[in-house]
Amino acid sequence: MNNNARYDLSDRLIHFFRAVDTQNPDTPTLPEHWSFASIENFDEPLSPFFLMRNVVRQGRIWATWSVRSGRRTVYGPDPAICFTEMPIAAFVEAGIARAAAGQAMSPYGLVLPKAAMFGLGARPVIYGLSGDISVTDEPSGARMIAPEQLPAHEQYRYVTYNPASERPIDWTHEREWRWPLRDAPEADPNDLPPDIENLHGLELDHEQLQGIGAIVKTTTQAEQLIYDILTKVDRGDIDEHRYEFVLALDSVPNVADLRDRQALQDAIDAARIDLAPYFSIKKPRAEALSEQFRKLVTNVEADAEAPQAGEFGGCWLWITDNGHELTRALLRCEHVRVTKMGKYIAELHEFSDMRSLAQREDMTRELARRLEAQFGVHATYLSVIPYDDPDGVPFYNGDELDDRKFYNYSDDEGDY
């Protein structure tokens, strides 16, 4: 008999996201610049879904000290990442209820295989010790428990527990696990905020972490997250099996049904990410579409006015739908590539180098119009002055795109 096959147990860990008030002094260090295509509303807290998309795009969950009232709640020399081993149904129910009560939780979470996380160093927390602890507050901000009471390398696991005190302290309902970031560099308080690439933590793109899942509020958000995942696959960051499912809660008629193990598995199966269709286009079909595309480019060049002198810079066609058949065909034929910022761009070698940047931008906009008329795919231009590098700055887009698949808005969704 498998004693783990119970509704109250789970073989997964969940890292949940909550709204973050950027003005709260307890908020951990935030990057000066967020990941590509992130649009932050400085007047509002950062939404859980905004933070989740940044984590998926960067492939990293940041380790923090979980500061409350100016003091670290993670003891010892190592910051950590927190997880819960609550079953998915319990997590969702708690996330909805606690968010509605104004508590620091939400039902947005990344779901990771427990066995893999254990292999990477995650461990269940220790709720209290056998006696009172002796704590030293160091100038660095570290709170160190006396090593004879708990070795320094295990102190990240300690959580205060005293249910018998006048004001009971009991966090056992969170069923917490933690992953420590060993030898984390100490931040200099006089430094500028770091770039997002320099915030350290758990690498989600680690090859041991196969079968990651995600829980979001709406089907639209699930589509946005799958867009991000497909971009990472196309860019070569991860393989197509790294993420297993994206579960949208609006597709679950009754969250309580997820308490049943079979019902939960059925919901996950229904939410399973199958990226195979995006890579199934046959070579002859891809080549035929690619040839049609090239003819359109050639026609735009032929129909354009004589070359005009002007500002120099690079200009590319940017296709904004990464799942469209034409995009998949051009990727297969290597006529489209994915930039560091996640843009699917095509080189337009047919356009004369004698043309100014402004003229090539106009021609690329015309090409986009013809592509939409013939294929039903949306595109615009991407240009960079004065470099010939699509990841260079400053860059310009041909349209102000209200495209929630590419752009990540910090106040994108309503709250529970």
One Martini backbone bead per residue (centre of mass of N, CA, C, O) as a GRO file, in nm:
protein
  416
    1MET     BB    1   0.096   0.036   0.022
    2ASN     BB    2   0.044   0.380  -0.042
    3ASN     BB    3   0.071   0.628   0.203
    4ASN     BB    4   0.074   0.891  -0.005
    5ALA     BB    5  -0.232   0.832  -0.108
    6ARG     BB    6  -0.346   1.140  -0.021
    7TYR     BB    7  -0.526   1.436   0.002
    8ASP     BB    8  -0.302   1.571   0.224
    9LEU     BB    9  -0.091   1.505  -0.001
   10SER     BB   10   0.227   1.586  -0.176
   11ASP     BB   11   0.466   1.586  -0.468
   12ARG     BB   12   0.463   1.903  -0.426
   13LEU     BB   13   0.574   2.238  -0.478
   14ILE     BB   14   0.490   2.584  -0.380
   15HIS     BB   15   0.530   2.902  -0.530
   16PHE     BB   16   0.411   3.202  -0.424
   17PHE     BB   17   0.228   3.497  -0.507
   18ARG     BB   18   0.229   3.851  -0.436
   19ALA     BB   19   0.164   4.150  -0.364
   20VAL     BB   20   0.379   4.445  -0.419
   21ASP     BB   21   0.500   4.704  -0.223
   22THR     BB   22   0.738   4.935  -0.318
   23GLN     BB   23   0.709   5.127  -0.039
   24ASN     BB   24   0.790   4.904   0.140
   25PRO     BB   25   1.057   4.852   0.355
   26ASP     BB   26   1.025   4.520   0.341
   27THR     BB   27   1.091   4.514   0.060
   28PRO     BB   28   1.269   4.378  -0.153
   29THR     BB   29   1.488   4.395  -0.382
   30LEU     BB   30   1.454   4.574  -0.679
   31PRO     BB   31   1.471   4.631  -0.993
   32GLU     BB   32   1.535   4.880  -1.214
   33HIS     BB   33   1.491   4.651  -1.436
   34TRP     BB   34   1.295   4.465  -1.600
   35SER     BB   35   1.196   4.258  -1.800
   36PHE     BB   36   1.097   4.214  -2.090
   37ALA     BB   37   0.807   4.391  -2.153
   38SER     BB   38   0.780   4.565  -1.892
   39ILE     BB   39   0.497   4.733  -1.721
   40GLU     BB   40   0.504   4.979  -1.478
   41ASN     BB   41   0.299   5.078  -1.204
   42PHE     BB   42   0.388   5.312  -0.962
   43ASP     BB   43   0.087   5.338  -0.814
   44GLU     BB   44   0.106   5.023  -0.784
   45PRO     BB   45   0.111   4.722  -0.709
   46LEU     BB   46   0.253   4.431  -0.770
   47SER     BB   47   0.147   4.170  -0.930
   48PRO     BB   48   0.150   3.834  -0.927
   49PHE     BB   49   0.159   3.789  -1.239
   50PHE     BB   50   0.395   3.972  -1.301
   51LEU     BB   51   0.600   3.812  -1.129
   52MET     BB   52   0.568   3.541  -1.266
   53ARG     BB   53   0.655   3.623  -1.553
   54ASN     BB   54   0.939   3.710  -1.471
   55VAL     BB   55   1.034   3.436  -1.370
   56VAL     BB   56   0.992   3.277  -1.629
   57ARG     BB   57   1.164   3.456  -1.816
   58GLN     BB   58   1.431   3.436  -1.630
   59GLY     BB   59   1.457   3.159  -1.467
   60ARG     BB   60   1.400   3.294  -1.163
   61ILE     BB   61   1.410   3.273  -0.810
   62TRP     BB   62   1.427   3.478  -0.554
   63ALA     BB   63   1.624   3.542  -0.283
   64THR     BB   64   1.537   3.605   0.064
   65TRP     BB   65   1.466   3.740   0.406
   66SER     BB   66   1.188   3.806   0.500
   67VAL     BB   67   1.088   4.093   0.594
   68ARG     BB   68   0.981   4.215   0.927
   69SER     BB   69   0.994   4.504   1.073
   70GLY     BB   70   1.316   4.509   0.977
   71ARG     BB   71   1.337   4.187   1.006
   72ARG     BB   72   1.459   3.890   0.977
   73THR     BB   73   1.313   3.552   0.919
   74VAL     BB   74   1.584   3.457   0.811
   75TYR     BB   75   1.820   3.263   0.926
   76GLY     BB   76   2.138   3.324   0.892
   77PRO     BB   77   2.358   3.335   0.594
   78ASP     BB   78   2.092   3.249   0.416
   79PRO     BB   79   1.894   3.292   0.182
   80ALA     BB   80   1.549   3.231   0.064
   81ILE     BB   81   1.299   2.999  -0.054
   82CYS     BB   82   0.954   2.959  -0.053
   83PHE     BB   83   0.734   2.684   0.033
   84THR     BB   84   0.462   2.458  -0.029
   85GLU     BB   85   0.297   2.129   0.052
   86MET     BB   86   0.036   2.185  -0.033
   87PRO     BB   87  -0.217   2.105  -0.183
   88ILE     BB   88  -0.366   2.252  -0.440
   89ALA     BB   89  -0.646   2.296  -0.317
   90ALA     BB   90  -0.549   2.426  -0.052
   91PHE     BB   91  -0.394   2.656  -0.180
   92VAL     BB   92  -0.625   2.791  -0.334
   93GLU     BB   93  -0.817   2.836  -0.097
   94ALA     BB   94  -0.615   3.002   0.072
   95GLY     BB   95  -0.547   3.221  -0.137
   96ILE     BB   96  -0.831   3.339  -0.169
   97ALA     BB   97  -0.896   3.398   0.131
   98ARG     BB   98  -0.638   3.570   0.206
   99ALA     BB   99  -0.666   3.786  -0.011
  100ALA     BB  100  -0.953   3.882   0.081
  101ALA     BB  101  -0.817   3.955   0.379
  102GLY     BB  102  -0.527   4.101   0.310
  103GLN     BB  103  -0.314   3.896   0.271
  104ALA     BB  104   0.012   3.749   0.193
  105MET     BB  105  -0.161   3.619  -0.070
  106SER     BB  106  -0.214   3.375  -0.340
  107PRO     BB  107  -0.315   3.159  -0.624
  108TYR     BB  108  -0.029   3.208  -0.733
  109GLY     BB  109   0.176   2.940  -0.886
  110LEU     BB  110   0.458   2.736  -0.865
  111VAL     BB  111   0.510   2.394  -0.967
  112LEU     BB  112   0.717   2.152  -0.799
  113PRO     BB  113   0.910   1.888  -0.771
  114LYS     BB  114   1.005   1.752  -0.479
  115ALA     BB  115   1.242   1.565  -0.552
  116ALA     BB  116   1.405   1.774  -0.712
  117MET     BB  117   1.427   1.985  -0.482
  118PHE     BB  118   1.578   1.806  -0.290
  119GLY     BB  119   1.825   1.767  -0.483
  120LEU     BB  120   1.872   2.101  -0.467
  121GLY     BB  121   1.814   2.158  -0.125
  122ALA     BB  122   1.543   2.128  -0.022
  123ARG     BB  123   1.358   2.187   0.293
  124PRO     BB  124   1.205   2.145   0.567
  125VAL     BB  125   1.107   2.301   0.821
  126ILE     BB  126   1.169   2.422   1.161
  127TYR     BB  127   0.945   2.406   1.433
  128GLY     BB  128   1.130   2.466   1.645
  129LEU     BB  129   1.282   2.391   1.952
  130SER     BB  130   1.362   2.245   2.262
  131GLY     BB  131   1.450   2.544   2.317
  132ASP     BB  132   1.571   2.823   2.373
  133ILE     BB  133   1.703   3.086   2.185
  134SER     BB  134   2.010   3.230   2.062
  135VAL     BB  135   2.039   3.568   1.938
  136THR     BB  136   2.233   3.739   1.682
  137ASP     BB  137   2.276   4.071   1.576
  138GLU     BB  138   2.419   4.174   1.297
  139PRO     BB  139   2.536   4.433   1.103
  140SER     BB  140   2.429   4.291   0.828
  141GLY     BB  141   2.137   4.151   0.953
  142ALA     BB  142   2.199   3.899   1.070
  143ARG     BB  143   2.045   3.605   1.227
  144MET     BB  144   2.207   3.426   1.486
  145ILE     BB  145   2.229   3.116   1.594
  146ALA     BB  146   2.353   2.921   1.803
  147PRO     BB  147   2.546   2.659   1.693
  148GLU     BB  148   2.466   2.454   1.931
  149GLN     BB  149   2.156   2.466   1.840
  150LEU     BB  150   2.228   2.551   1.523
  151PRO     BB  151   2.355   2.520   1.243
  152ALA     BB  152   2.419   2.753   1.009
  153HIS     BB  153   2.330   2.572   0.748
  154GLU     BB  154   2.022   2.534   0.901
  155GLN     BB  155   1.883   2.820   0.975
  156TYR     BB  156   1.684   2.869   0.731
  157ARG     BB  157   1.465   2.656   0.865
  158TYR     BB  158   1.379   2.839   1.086
  159VAL     BB  159   1.067   2.855   1.286
  160THR     BB  160   0.872   3.007   1.483
  161TYR     BB  161   0.731   2.831   1.785
  162ASN     BB  162   0.430   2.925   2.000
  163PRO     BB  163   0.117   2.815   2.102
  164ALA     BB  164   0.140   2.895   2.436
  165SER     BB  165   0.130   3.179   2.419
  166GLU     BB  166  -0.034   3.470   2.450
  167ARG     BB  167   0.079   3.502   2.144
  168PRO     BB  168   0.049   3.296   1.915
  169ILE     BB  169   0.293   3.095   1.726
  170ASP     BB  170   0.164   2.969   1.402
  171TRP     BB  171   0.293   2.824   1.077
  172THR     BB  172   0.206   2.521   1.006
  173HIS     BB  173  -0.010   2.569   0.776
  174GLU     BB  174   0.220   2.614   0.545
  175ARG     BB  175   0.407   2.383   0.494
  176GLU     BB  176   0.720   2.443   0.487
  177TRP     BB  177   0.973   2.523   0.254
  178ARG     BB  178   1.336   2.549   0.173
  179TRP     BB  179   1.576   2.738  -0.025
  180PRO     BB  180   1.916   2.791  -0.037
  181LEU     BB  181   2.151   3.056  -0.082
  182ARG     BB  182   2.467   3.010  -0.131
  183ASP     BB  183   2.688   3.255  -0.105
  184ALA     BB  184   2.561   3.528  -0.095
  185PRO     BB  185   2.580   3.836  -0.194
  186GLU     BB  186   2.619   4.131  -0.051
  187ALA     BB  187   2.452   4.416  -0.033
  188ASP     BB  188   2.495   4.749  -0.111
  189PRO     BB  189   2.323   5.020   0.013
  190ASN     BB  190   2.480   5.230  -0.199
  191ASP     BB  191   2.368   5.097  -0.429
  192LEU     BB  192   2.218   5.040  -0.697
  193PRO     BB  193   1.989   4.892  -0.841
  194PRO     BB  194   1.966   4.603  -0.984
  195ASP     BB  195   1.967   4.398  -1.216
  196ILE     BB  196   1.782   4.123  -1.281
  197GLU     BB  197   2.036   3.935  -1.339
  198ASN     BB  198   2.152   4.010  -1.021
  199LEU     BB  199   1.931   3.827  -0.905
  200HIS     BB  200   1.939   3.573  -0.685
  201GLY     BB  201   1.875   3.203  -0.727
  202LEU     BB  202   1.660   2.985  -0.863
  203GLU     BB  203   1.703   2.773  -1.137
  204LEU     BB  204   1.452   2.682  -1.355
  205ASP     BB  205   1.651   2.584  -1.602
  206HIS     BB  206   1.719   2.338  -1.470
  207GLU     BB  207   1.747   2.009  -1.569
  208GLN     BB  208   1.595   1.886  -1.306
  209LEU     BB  209   1.331   2.075  -1.382
  210GLN     BB  210   1.090   1.880  -1.458
  211GLY     BB  211   0.751   1.953  -1.455
  212ILE     BB  212   0.633   2.232  -1.448
  213GLY     BB  213   0.392   2.439  -1.292
  214ALA     BB  214   0.082   2.642  -1.310
  215ILE     BB  215  -0.113   2.902  -1.136
  216VAL     BB  216  -0.404   3.073  -1.242
  217LYS     BB  217  -0.691   3.259  -1.302
  218THR     BB  218  -0.687   3.264  -1.626
  219THR     BB  219  -0.691   3.181  -1.955
  220THR     BB  220  -0.538   3.428  -2.055
  221GLN     BB  221  -0.293   3.385  -1.868
  222ALA     BB  222  -0.217   3.111  -1.979
  223GLU     BB  223  -0.152   3.214  -2.265
  224GLN     BB  224   0.076   3.405  -2.176
  225LEU     BB  225   0.260   3.190  -2.047
  226ILE     BB  226   0.291   3.014  -2.299
  227TYR     BB  227   0.428   3.228  -2.464
  228ASP     BB  228   0.681   3.241  -2.285
  229ILE     BB  229   0.763   2.944  -2.308
  230LEU     BB  230   0.795   2.933  -2.615
  231THR     BB  231   1.014   3.148  -2.629
  232LYS     BB  232   1.225   2.987  -2.465
  233VAL     BB  233   1.240   2.753  -2.660
  234ASP     BB  234   1.315   2.914  -2.921
  235ARG     BB  235   1.581   3.039  -2.774
  236GLY     BB  236   1.712   2.782  -2.596
  237ASP     BB  237   1.668   2.764  -2.277
  238ILE     BB  238   1.456   2.528  -2.323
  239ASP     BB  239   1.261   2.266  -2.326
  240GLU     BB  240   0.936   2.144  -2.410
  241HIS     BB  241   0.922   1.983  -2.101
  242ARG     BB  242   0.954   2.174  -1.852
  243TYR     BB  243   0.652   2.239  -1.887
  244GLU     BB  244   0.339   2.085  -1.806
  245PHE     BB  245   0.140   2.317  -1.673
  246VAL     BB  246  -0.162   2.541  -1.695
  247LEU     BB  247  -0.378   2.645  -1.440
  248ALA     BB  248  -0.704   2.762  -1.475
  249LEU     BB  249  -0.952   2.853  -1.253
  250ASP     BB  250  -1.187   2.918  -1.468
  251SER     BB  251  -1.182   2.591  -1.554
  252VAL     BB  252  -1.290   2.535  -1.257
  253PRO     BB  253  -1.590   2.482  -1.124
  254ASN     BB  254  -1.462   2.333  -0.849
  255VAL     BB  255  -1.210   2.352  -0.631
  256ALA     BB  256  -1.290   2.120  -0.432
  257ASP     BB  257  -1.244   1.888  -0.641
  258LEU     BB  258  -0.919   1.889  -0.604
  259ARG     BB  259  -0.909   1.692  -0.358
  260ASP     BB  260  -0.928   1.489  -0.565
  261ARG     BB  261  -0.690   1.313  -0.719
  262GLN     BB  262  -0.832   1.257  -0.992
  263ALA     BB  263  -0.940   1.542  -1.043
  264LEU     BB  264  -0.666   1.675  -1.045
  265GLN     BB  265  -0.544   1.512  -1.277
  266ASP     BB  266  -0.756   1.597  -1.484
  267ALA     BB  267  -0.692   1.901  -1.471
  268ILE     BB  268  -0.396   1.874  -1.557
  269ASP     BB  269  -0.444   1.733  -1.824
  270ALA     BB  270  -0.614   1.972  -1.942
  271ALA     BB  271  -0.349   2.177  -1.878
  272ARG     BB  272  -0.158   2.065  -2.066
  273ILE     BB  273   0.142   2.115  -2.230
  274ASP     BB  274   0.147   2.123  -2.597
  275LEU     BB  275   0.414   2.199  -2.819
  276ALA     BB  276   0.424   2.012  -3.070
  277PRO     BB  277   0.252   2.172  -3.288
  278TYR     BB  278   0.479   2.399  -3.323
  279PHE     BB  279   0.685   2.150  -3.449
  280SER     BB  280   0.502   2.004  -3.702
  281ILE     BB  281   0.590   2.137  -3.944
  282LYS     BB  282   0.648   2.084  -4.258
  283LYS     BB  283   0.889   2.149  -4.478
  284PRO     BB  284   0.724   2.211  -4.738
  285ARG     BB  285   0.534   2.413  -4.599
  286ALA     BB  286   0.750   2.604  -4.491
  287GLU     BB  287   0.877   2.675  -4.768
  288ALA     BB  288   0.622   2.790  -4.900
  289LEU     BB  289   0.575   3.022  -4.695
  290SER     BB  290   0.855   3.148  -4.724
  291GLU     BB  291   0.825   3.221  -5.023
  292GLN     BB  292   0.583   3.409  -4.991
  293PHE     BB  293   0.724   3.607  -4.808
  294ARG     BB  294   0.957   3.689  -5.003
  295LYS     BB  295   0.772   3.806  -5.220
  296LEU     BB  296   0.660   4.034  -5.052
  297VAL     BB  297   0.926   4.175  -5.002
  298THR     BB  298   0.997   4.220  -5.300
  299ASN     BB  299   0.743   4.389  -5.368
  300VAL     BB  300   0.797   4.622  -5.175
  301GLU     BB  301   1.060   4.706  -5.305
  302ALA     BB  302   0.944   4.755  -5.596
  303ASP     BB  303   0.715   4.974  -5.492
  304ALA     BB  304   0.912   5.166  -5.406
  305GLU     BB  305   1.079   5.425  -5.381
  306ALA     BB  306   1.342   5.579  -5.406
  307PRO     BB  307   1.616   5.612  -5.256
  308GLN     BB  308   1.683   5.754  -4.929
  309ALA     BB  309   1.832   5.965  -4.740
  310GLY     BB  310   1.962   5.911  -4.394
  311GLU     BB  311   1.919   5.753  -4.128
  312PHE     BB  312   2.081   5.513  -3.937
  313GLY     BB  313   1.979   5.159  -3.916
  314GLY     BB  314   1.798   4.905  -3.791
  315CYS     BB  315   1.555   4.676  -3.961
  316TRP     BB  316   1.262   4.488  -3.866
  317LEU     BB  317   1.051   4.228  -3.854
  318TRP     BB  318   0.770   4.197  -3.622
  319ILE     BB  319   0.629   3.911  -3.487
  320THR     BB  320   0.369   3.867  -3.234
  321ASP     BB  321   0.297   3.562  -3.322
  322ASN     BB  322   0.438   3.256  -3.212
  323GLY     BB  323   0.189   3.046  -3.318
  324HIS     BB  324   0.194   3.096  -3.602
  325GLU     BB  325   0.246   2.940  -3.894
  326LEU     BB  326   0.443   3.144  -4.016
  327THR     BB  327   0.637   3.156  -3.780
  328ARG     BB  328   0.708   2.853  -3.780
  329ALA     BB  329   0.818   2.848  -4.069
  330LEU     BB  330   1.044   3.066  -4.038
  331LEU     BB  331   1.194   2.918  -3.818
  332ARG     BB  332   1.258   2.656  -3.973
  333CYS     BB  333   1.401   2.842  -4.215
  334GLU     BB  334   1.565   3.078  -4.074
  335HIS     BB  335   1.393   3.375  -4.102
  336VAL     BB  336   1.363   3.356  -3.789
  337ARG     BB  337   1.425   3.517  -3.473
  338VAL     BB  338   1.520   3.541  -3.127
  339THR     BB  339   1.555   3.764  -2.903
  340LYS     BB  340   1.640   3.857  -2.589
  341MET     BB  341   1.340   4.006  -2.578
  342GLY     BB  342   1.134   3.808  -2.747
  343LYS     BB  343   1.161   3.870  -3.056
  344TYR     BB  344   1.021   3.814  -3.377
  345ILE     BB  345   1.257   3.826  -3.640
  346ALA     BB  346   1.319   3.966  -3.972
  347GLU     BB  347   1.519   3.973  -4.230
  348LEU     BB  348   1.554   4.239  -4.497
  349HIS     BB  349   1.752   4.195  -4.765
  350GLU     BB  350   1.576   4.320  -5.003
  351PHE     BB  351   1.644   4.576  -4.884
  352SER     BB  352   1.802   4.853  -4.943
  353ASP     BB  353   2.092   5.006  -4.812
  354MET     BB  354   2.020   5.299  -4.938
  355ARG     BB  355   1.814   5.327  -4.732
  356SER     BB  356   1.655   5.469  -4.502
  357LEU     BB  357   1.518   5.415  -4.205
  358ALA     BB  358   1.243   5.548  -4.255
  359GLN     BB  359   1.183   5.391  -4.517
  360ARG     BB  360   1.203   5.103  -4.397
  361GLU     BB  361   0.978   5.139  -4.196
  362ASP     BB  362   0.752   5.188  -4.401
  363MET     BB  363   0.796   4.917  -4.553
  364THR     BB  364   0.744   4.732  -4.308
  365ARG     BB  365   0.458   4.829  -4.258
  366GLU     BB  366   0.356   4.732  -4.535
  367LEU     BB  367   0.426   4.438  -4.497
  368ALA     BB  368   0.241   4.394  -4.253
  369ARG     BB  369  -0.021   4.453  -4.401
  370ARG     BB  370   0.008   4.216  -4.608
  371LEU     BB  371   0.026   3.987  -4.403
  372GLU     BB  372  -0.251   4.026  -4.276
  373ALA     BB  373  -0.414   3.990  -4.540
  374GLN     BB  374  -0.292   3.695  -4.614
  375PHE     BB  375  -0.246   3.553  -4.298
  376GLY     BB  376  -0.341   3.691  -4.017
  377VAL     BB  377  -0.081   3.846  -3.914
  378HIS     BB  378   0.091   4.021  -3.676
  379ALA     BB  379   0.287   4.323  -3.744
  380THR     BB  380   0.602   4.503  -3.729
  381TYR     BB  381   0.851   4.720  -3.632
  382LEU     BB  382   1.212   4.713  -3.575
  383SER     BB  383   1.434   4.963  -3.443
  384VAL     BB  384   1.784   5.090  -3.457
  385ILE     BB  385   1.984   5.344  -3.302
  386PRO     BB  386   2.276   5.308  -3.504
  387TYR     BB  387   2.235   5.003  -3.512
  388ASP     BB  388   2.272   4.635  -3.603
  389ASP     BB  389   2.091   4.567  -3.324
  390PRO     BB  390   1.803   4.436  -3.180
  391ASP     BB  391   1.932   4.480  -2.868
  392GLY     BB  392   1.952   4.766  -2.895
  393VAL     BB  393   2.006   5.113  -2.806
  394PRO     BB  394   1.768   5.265  -2.932
  395PHE     BB  395   1.427   5.164  -2.971
  396TYR     BB  396   1.156   5.087  -3.211
  397ASN     BB  397   0.809   5.083  -3.265
  398GLY     BB  398   0.549   5.093  -3.490
  399ASP     BB  399   0.360   5.024  -3.244
  400GLU     BB  400   0.110   5.042  -3.006
  401LEU     BB  401   0.087   4.757  -2.825
  402ASP     BB  402  -0.201   4.563  -2.716
  403ASP     BB  403  -0.008   4.302  -2.603
  404ARG     BB  404  -0.043   4.059  -2.352
  405LYS     BB  405   0.169   3.851  -2.443
  406PHE     BB  406   0.421   4.036  -2.446
  407TYR     BB  407   0.318   4.217  -2.235
  408ASN     BB  408   0.385   4.315  -1.883
  409TYR     BB  409   0.150   4.399  -1.649
  410SER     BB  410   0.133   4.500  -1.314
  411ASP     BB  411  -0.211   4.553  -1.349
  412ASP     BB  412  -0.366   4.308  -1.515
  413GLU     BB  413  -0.540   4.207  -1.262
  414GLY     BB  414  -0.762   4.107  -1.059
  415ASP     BB  415  -0.878   4.046  -0.748
  416TYR     BB  416  -0.985   3.827  -0.490
   0.00000   0.00000   0.00000
